[in-house]
Tab-separated table of C-alpha atoms and ligand atoms in Angstrom:
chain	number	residue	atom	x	y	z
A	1	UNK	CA	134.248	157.300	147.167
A	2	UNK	CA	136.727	155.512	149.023
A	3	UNK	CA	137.435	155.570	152.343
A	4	UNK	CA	140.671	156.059	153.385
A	5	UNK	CA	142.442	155.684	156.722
A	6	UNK	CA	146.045	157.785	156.981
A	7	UNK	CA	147.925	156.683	159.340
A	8	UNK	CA	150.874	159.206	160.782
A	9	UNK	CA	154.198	157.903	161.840
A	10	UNK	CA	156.725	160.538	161.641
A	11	UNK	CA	160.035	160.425	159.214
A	12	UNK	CA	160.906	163.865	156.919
A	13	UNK	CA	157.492	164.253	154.938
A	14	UNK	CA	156.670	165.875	158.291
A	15	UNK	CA	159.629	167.330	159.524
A	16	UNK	CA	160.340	170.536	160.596
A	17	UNK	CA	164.196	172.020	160.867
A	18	UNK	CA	165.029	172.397	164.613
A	19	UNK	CA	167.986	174.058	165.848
A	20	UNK	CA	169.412	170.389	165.926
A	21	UNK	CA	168.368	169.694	162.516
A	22	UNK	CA	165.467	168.196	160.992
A	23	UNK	CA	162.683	166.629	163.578
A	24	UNK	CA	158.789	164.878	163.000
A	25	UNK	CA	156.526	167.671	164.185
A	26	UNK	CA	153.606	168.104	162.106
A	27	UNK	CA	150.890	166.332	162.855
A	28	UNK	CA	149.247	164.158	160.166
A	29	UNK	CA	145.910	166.160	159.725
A	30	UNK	CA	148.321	169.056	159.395
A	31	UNK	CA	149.951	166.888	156.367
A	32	UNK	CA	146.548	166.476	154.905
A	33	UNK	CA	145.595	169.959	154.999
A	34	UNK	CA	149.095	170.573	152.849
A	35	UNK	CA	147.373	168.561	150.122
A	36	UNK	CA	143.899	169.442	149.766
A	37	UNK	CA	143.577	167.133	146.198
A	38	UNK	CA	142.978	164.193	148.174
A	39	UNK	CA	139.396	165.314	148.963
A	40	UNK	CA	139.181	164.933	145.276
A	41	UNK	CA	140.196	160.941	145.591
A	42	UNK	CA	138.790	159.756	148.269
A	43	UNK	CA	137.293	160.170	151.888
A	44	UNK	CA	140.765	160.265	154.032
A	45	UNK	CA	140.071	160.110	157.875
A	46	UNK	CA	143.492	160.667	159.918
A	47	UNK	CA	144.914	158.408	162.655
A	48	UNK	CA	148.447	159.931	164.490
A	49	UNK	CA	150.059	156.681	165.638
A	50	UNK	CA	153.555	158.561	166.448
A	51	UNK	CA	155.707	160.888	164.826
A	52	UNK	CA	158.995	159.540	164.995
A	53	UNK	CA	162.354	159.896	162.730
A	54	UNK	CA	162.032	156.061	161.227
A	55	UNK	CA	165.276	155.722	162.513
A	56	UNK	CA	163.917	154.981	165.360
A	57	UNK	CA	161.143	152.591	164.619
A	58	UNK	CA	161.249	148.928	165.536
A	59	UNK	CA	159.765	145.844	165.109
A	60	UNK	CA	157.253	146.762	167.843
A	61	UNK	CA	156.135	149.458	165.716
A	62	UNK	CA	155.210	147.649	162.852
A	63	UNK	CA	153.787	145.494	165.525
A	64	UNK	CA	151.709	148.797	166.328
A	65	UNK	CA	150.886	149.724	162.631
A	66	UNK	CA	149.758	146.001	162.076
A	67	UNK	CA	147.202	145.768	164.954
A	68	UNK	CA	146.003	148.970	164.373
A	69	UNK	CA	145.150	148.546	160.629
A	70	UNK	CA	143.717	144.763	162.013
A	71	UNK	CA	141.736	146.692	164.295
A	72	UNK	CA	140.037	149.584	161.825
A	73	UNK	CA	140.081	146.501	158.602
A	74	UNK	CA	136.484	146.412	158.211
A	75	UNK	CA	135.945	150.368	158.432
A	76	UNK	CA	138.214	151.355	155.506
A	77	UNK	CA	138.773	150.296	151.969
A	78	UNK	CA	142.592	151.433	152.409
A	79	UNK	CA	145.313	152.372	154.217
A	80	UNK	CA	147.867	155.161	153.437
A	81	UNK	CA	150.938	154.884	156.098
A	82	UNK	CA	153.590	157.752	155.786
A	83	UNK	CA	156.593	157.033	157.351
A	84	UNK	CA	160.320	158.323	157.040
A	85	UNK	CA	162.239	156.683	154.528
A	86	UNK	CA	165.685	155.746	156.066
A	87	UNK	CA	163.682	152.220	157.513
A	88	UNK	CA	160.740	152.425	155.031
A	89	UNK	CA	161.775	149.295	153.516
A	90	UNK	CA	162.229	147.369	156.399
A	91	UNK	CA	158.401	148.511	157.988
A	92	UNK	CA	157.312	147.547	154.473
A	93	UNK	CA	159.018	143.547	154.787
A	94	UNK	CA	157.204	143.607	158.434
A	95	UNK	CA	153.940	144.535	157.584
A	96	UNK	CA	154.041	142.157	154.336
A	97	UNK	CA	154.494	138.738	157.021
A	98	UNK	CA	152.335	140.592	159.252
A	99	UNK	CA	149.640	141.379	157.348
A	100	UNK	CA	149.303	138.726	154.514
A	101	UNK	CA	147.018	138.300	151.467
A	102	UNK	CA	145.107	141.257	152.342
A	103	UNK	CA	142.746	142.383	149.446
A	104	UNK	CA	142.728	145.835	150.631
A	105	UNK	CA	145.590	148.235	149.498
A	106	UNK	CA	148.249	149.295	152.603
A	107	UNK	CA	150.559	151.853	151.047
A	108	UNK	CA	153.493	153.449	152.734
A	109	UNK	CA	155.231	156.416	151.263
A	110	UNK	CA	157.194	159.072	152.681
A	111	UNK	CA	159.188	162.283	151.511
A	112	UNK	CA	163.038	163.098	150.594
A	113	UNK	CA	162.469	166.798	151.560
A	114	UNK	CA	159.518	167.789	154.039
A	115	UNK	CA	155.844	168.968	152.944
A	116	UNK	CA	156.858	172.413	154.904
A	117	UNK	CA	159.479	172.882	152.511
A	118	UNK	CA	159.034	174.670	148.692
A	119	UNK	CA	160.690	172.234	146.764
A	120	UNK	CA	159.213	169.370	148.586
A	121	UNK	CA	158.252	165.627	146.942
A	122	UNK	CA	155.811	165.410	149.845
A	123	UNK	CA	153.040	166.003	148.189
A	124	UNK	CA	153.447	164.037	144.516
A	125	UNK	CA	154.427	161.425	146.978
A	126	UNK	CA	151.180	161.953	148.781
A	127	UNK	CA	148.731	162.446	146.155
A	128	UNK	CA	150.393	159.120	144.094
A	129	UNK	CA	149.863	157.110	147.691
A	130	UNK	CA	146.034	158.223	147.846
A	131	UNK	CA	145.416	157.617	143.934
A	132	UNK	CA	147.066	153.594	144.734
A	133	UNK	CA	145.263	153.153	147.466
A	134	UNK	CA	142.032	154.049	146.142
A	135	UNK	CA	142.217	152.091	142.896
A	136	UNK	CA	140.391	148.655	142.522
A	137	UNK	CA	143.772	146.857	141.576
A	138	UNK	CA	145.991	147.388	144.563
A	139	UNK	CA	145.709	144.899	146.955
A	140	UNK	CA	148.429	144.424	150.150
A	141	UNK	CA	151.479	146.097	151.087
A	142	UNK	CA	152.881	148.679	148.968
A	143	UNK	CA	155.891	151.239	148.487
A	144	UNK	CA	154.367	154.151	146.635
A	145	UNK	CA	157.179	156.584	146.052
A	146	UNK	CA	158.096	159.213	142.967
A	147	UNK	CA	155.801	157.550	141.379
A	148	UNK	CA	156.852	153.959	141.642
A	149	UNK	CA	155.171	151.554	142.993
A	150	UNK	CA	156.717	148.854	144.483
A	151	UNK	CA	155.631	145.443	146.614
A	152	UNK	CA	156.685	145.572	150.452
A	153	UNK	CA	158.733	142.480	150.132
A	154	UNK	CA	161.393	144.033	146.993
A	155	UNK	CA	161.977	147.526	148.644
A	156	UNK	CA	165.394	149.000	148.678
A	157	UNK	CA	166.186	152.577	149.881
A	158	UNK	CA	168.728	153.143	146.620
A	159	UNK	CA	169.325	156.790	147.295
A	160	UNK	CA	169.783	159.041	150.401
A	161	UNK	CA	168.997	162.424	148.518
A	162	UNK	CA	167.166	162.084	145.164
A	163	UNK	CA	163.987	161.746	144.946
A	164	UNK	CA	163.195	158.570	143.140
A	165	UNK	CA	165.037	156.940	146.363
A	166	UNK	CA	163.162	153.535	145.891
A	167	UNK	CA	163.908	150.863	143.804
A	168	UNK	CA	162.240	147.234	143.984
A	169	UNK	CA	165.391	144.681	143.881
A	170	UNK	CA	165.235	140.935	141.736
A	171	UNK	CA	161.389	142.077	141.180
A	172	UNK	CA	159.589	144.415	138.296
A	173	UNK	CA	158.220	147.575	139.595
A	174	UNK	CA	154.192	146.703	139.998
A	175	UNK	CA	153.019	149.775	138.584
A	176	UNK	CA	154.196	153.611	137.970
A	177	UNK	CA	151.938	156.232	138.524
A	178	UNK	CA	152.283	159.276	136.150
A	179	UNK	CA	149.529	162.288	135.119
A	180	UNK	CA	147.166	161.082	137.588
A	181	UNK	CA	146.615	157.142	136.899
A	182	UNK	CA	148.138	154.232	137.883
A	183	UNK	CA	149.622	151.895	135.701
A	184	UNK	CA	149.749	148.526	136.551
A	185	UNK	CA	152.791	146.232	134.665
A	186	UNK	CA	152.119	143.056	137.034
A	187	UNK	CA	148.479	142.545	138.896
A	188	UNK	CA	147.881	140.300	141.434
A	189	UNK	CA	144.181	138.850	143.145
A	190	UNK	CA	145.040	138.351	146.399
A	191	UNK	CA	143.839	134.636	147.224
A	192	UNK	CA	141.663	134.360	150.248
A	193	UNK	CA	141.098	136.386	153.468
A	194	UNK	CA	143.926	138.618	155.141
A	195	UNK	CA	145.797	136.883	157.500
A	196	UNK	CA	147.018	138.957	160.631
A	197	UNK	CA	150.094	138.060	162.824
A	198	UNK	CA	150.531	139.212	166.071
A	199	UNK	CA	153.872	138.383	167.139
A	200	UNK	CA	157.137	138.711	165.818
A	201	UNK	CA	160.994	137.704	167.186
A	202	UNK	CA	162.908	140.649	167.783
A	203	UNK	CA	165.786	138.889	168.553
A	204	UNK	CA	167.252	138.515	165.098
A	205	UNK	CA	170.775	140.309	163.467
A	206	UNK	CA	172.003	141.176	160.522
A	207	UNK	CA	175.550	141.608	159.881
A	208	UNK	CA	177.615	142.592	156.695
A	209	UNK	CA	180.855	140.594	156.020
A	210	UNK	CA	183.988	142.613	155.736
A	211	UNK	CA	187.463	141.479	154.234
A	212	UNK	CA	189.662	140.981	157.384
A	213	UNK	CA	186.256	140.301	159.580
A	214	UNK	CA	187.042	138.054	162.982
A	215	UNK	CA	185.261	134.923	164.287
A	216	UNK	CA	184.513	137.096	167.514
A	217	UNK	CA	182.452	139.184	165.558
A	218	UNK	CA	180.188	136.261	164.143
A	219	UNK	CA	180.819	134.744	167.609
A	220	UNK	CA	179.464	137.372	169.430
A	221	UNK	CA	176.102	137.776	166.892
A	222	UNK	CA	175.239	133.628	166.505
A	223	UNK	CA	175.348	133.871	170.355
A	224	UNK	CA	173.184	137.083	170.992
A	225	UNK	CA	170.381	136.358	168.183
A	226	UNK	CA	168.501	133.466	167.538
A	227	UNK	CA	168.324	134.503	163.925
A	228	UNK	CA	170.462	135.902	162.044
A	229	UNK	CA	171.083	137.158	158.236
A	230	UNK	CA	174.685	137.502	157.338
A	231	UNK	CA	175.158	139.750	153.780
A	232	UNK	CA	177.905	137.911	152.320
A	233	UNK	CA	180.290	138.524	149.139
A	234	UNK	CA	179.259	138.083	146.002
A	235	UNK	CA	176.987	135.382	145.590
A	236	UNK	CA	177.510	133.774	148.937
A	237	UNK	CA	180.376	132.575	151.383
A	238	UNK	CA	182.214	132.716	154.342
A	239	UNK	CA	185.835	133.034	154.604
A	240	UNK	CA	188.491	130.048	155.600
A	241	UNK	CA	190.829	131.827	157.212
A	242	UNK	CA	189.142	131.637	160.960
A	243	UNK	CA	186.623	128.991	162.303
A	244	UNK	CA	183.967	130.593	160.968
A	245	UNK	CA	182.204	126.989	160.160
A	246	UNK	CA	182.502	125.639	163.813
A	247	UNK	CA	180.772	128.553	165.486
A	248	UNK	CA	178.149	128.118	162.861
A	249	UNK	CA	177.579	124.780	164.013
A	250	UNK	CA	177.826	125.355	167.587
A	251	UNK	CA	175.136	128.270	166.555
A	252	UNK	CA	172.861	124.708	165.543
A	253	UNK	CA	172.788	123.205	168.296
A	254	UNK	CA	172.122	126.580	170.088
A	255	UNK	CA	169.147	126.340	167.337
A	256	UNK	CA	170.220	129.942	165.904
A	257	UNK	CA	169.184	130.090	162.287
A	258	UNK	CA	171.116	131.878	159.874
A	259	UNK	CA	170.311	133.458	156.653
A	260	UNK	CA	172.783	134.012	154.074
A	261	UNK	CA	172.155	136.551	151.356
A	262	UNK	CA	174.684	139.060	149.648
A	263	UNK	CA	175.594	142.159	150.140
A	264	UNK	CA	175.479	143.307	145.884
A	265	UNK	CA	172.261	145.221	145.296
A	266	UNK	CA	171.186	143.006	142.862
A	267	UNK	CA	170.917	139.309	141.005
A	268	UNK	CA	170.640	137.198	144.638
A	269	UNK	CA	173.032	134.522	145.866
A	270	UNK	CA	173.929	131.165	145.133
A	271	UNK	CA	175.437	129.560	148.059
A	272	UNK	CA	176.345	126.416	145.697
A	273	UNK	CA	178.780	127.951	143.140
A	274	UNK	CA	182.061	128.127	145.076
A	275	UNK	CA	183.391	126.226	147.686
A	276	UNK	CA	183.698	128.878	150.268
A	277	UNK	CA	179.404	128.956	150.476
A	278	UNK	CA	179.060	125.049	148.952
A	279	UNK	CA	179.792	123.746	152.352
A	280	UNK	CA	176.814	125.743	154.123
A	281	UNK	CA	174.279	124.105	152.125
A	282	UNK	CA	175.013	120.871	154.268
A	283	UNK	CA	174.464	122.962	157.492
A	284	UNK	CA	171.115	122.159	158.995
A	285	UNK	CA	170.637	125.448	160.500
A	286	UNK	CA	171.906	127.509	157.605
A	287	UNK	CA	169.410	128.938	154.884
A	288	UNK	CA	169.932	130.884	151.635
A	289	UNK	CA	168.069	134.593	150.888
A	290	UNK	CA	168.244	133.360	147.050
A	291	UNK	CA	166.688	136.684	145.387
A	292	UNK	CA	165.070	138.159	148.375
A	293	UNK	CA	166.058	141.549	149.822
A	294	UNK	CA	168.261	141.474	153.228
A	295	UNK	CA	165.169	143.768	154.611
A	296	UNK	CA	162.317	140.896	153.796
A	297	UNK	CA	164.785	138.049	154.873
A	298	UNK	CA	165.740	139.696	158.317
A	299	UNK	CA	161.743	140.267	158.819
A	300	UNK	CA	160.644	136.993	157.861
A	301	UNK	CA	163.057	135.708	159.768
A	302	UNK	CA	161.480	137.241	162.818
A	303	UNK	CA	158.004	136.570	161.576
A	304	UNK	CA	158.822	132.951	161.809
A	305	UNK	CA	161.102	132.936	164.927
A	306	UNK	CA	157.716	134.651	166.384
A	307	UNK	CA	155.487	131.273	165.362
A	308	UNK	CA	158.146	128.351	165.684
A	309	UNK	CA	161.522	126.909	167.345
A	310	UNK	CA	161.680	124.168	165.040
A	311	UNK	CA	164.432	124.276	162.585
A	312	UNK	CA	162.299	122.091	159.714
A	313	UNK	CA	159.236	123.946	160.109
A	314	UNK	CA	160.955	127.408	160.281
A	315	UNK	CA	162.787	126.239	156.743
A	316	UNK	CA	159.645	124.935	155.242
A	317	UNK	CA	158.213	128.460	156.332
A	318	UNK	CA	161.268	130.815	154.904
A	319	UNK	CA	160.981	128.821	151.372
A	320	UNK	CA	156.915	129.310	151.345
A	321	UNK	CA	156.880	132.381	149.253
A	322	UNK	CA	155.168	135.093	151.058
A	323	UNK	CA	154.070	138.449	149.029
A	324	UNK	CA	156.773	137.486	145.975
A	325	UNK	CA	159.386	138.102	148.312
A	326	UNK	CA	161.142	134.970	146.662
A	327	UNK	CA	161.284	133.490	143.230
A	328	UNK	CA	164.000	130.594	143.373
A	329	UNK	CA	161.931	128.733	146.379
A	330	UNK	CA	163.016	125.430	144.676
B	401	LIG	N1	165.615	160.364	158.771
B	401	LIG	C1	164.364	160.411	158.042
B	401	LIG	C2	163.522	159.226	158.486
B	401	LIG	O1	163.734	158.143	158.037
B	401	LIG	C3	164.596	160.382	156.582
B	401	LIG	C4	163.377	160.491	155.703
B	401	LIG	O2	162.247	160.375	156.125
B	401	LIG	O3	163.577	160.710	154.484
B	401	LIG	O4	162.657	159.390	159.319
């Protein structure tokens, strides 16, 4: 059988209600002993890393997560990371630039209601998370949740309460996992050896335009970040009525890069199709999210802040597919 490594970091799967509300407390071997199928899987060995409300987690977490799965890689044939699901997606975009065609499976899931509860997901969740990572065809970082499975790069936290909370955005589902097997709708061979990062930017926004916003606001972000992704309208913009274009180009010769995506769940952007985003395609520091997720752009983004300053090798590195987090690279 398999050997597993489960690695604890908190969020409502193992929650317990305080008199403040809901807090991490159970331990991760305590989680495993709630779901005593998994023996039946595989060989799962525990590792507490913290036990944190994700809320809380930051890139130098998934910095964490990613050298401590570099560090037990040859040891395990998998990885099962729970995790809470309010910044799920965004540890899943991290670890997919940080830990890059690895053959083995990495698979984050998580809970809507906590394993201590009755009417808990914890443990479907739990059980589907060991049955993906112990089956030949997963490979890399995965979203396992209410039986979806979904790559690390299309995540999207959809709902706050149900329990199918996950969706995977511009991207199919890879697999769904029903009655105890996987299903796989799109398989990939990962092609080579896994590549680990080590460093990351943290230094990188993301900001959501609103109608009425002012240039302070974009002011005050192009000058505090070196990166930044800005969620636009539709399929991409920026308004005329402030100086919104100058600051972006006194952002350039800051060397701040800026991502532009959209803020509608679905279909991408297209920077090109009105003149309120045509005019950023000419701007040297100013790329375009396309069809990835705002989560995966604002990661890469640090991934490759974290490797280079220069603005021609950071674009050649944000258009280099990574994990299908992009489609329309050309
Ligand atoms: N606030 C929790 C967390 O993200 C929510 C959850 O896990 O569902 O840690």
């Amino acid at each position: 059988m398999r050997r597993i490594l489960l690695i604890g970091t908190g969020g409502t799967i193992a929650s317990r209600q305080t008199d403040d509300g809901l807090a991490p407390s159970l331990s991760i071997s305590e989680l495993l002993e709630k779901v005593p199928e998994i023996a039946d899987l595989c060989v799962p060995e525990c590792l507490q890393l913290f036990n944190m409300d994700s809320t809380n987690i930051r890139p130098e977490h998934w910095l964490e997560i990613a050298r401590t799965i570099r560090e037990n890689y040859s040891r395990y044939d998998g990885f099962v990371i729970t995790h809470g699901t309010d910044t799920m997606a965004y540890t899943a975009a991290g670890l997919s630039y940080l830990i890059q065609d690895s053959p083995k499976p990495i698979v984050i899931t998580g809970a809507q209601i906590s394993v201590a509860q009755g009417d808990s997901d914890a443990r479907r969740n739990m059980i589907d998370a060991f049955l993906c990572a112990s089956d030949e065809n997963s490979h890399g970082v995965l979203i396992v949740f209410s039986g979806s499975v979904i790559l690390g790069t299309r995540a999207r936290k959809n709902y706050t309460k149900r329990f199918a909370a996950f969706a995977s955005a511009n991207y199919p589902e890879v697999a769904r996992i029903q009655s105890g097997h996987v299903f796989w709708f799109v398989t990939q061979e990962p092609e080579g050896d896994v590549v680990f990062s080590d460093s990351l930017c943290p230094n990188v926004g993301l900001i959501k335009l609103f109608p009425g916003i002012t240039e302070d606001v974009i002011t005050f972000m192009t000058d505090h970040y070196d990166g930044l992704v800005v969620e636009c309208f539709g399929v991409g913009g920026l308004p005329e009525y402030y100086e919104f274009y100058s600051h972006i180009r006194r952002s350039a010769e800051k060397g701040t890069l800026i991502v532009m995506t959209t803020q509608v769940p679905n279909d991408g952007s297209d920077l090109t199709l009105y003149k309120v985003g045509h005019k950023l395609t000419q701007e040297p520091n100013v790329l375009e999210a396309r069809d990835m997720t705002s989560e995966a752009a604002l990661a890469k983004l640090m991934w490759i802040l974290g490797r280079t300053r220069d603005v021609k090798e950071a674009k050649r590195l944000f258009y280099t597919p990574v994990a299908h987090d992009m489609i329309m690279h050309q």
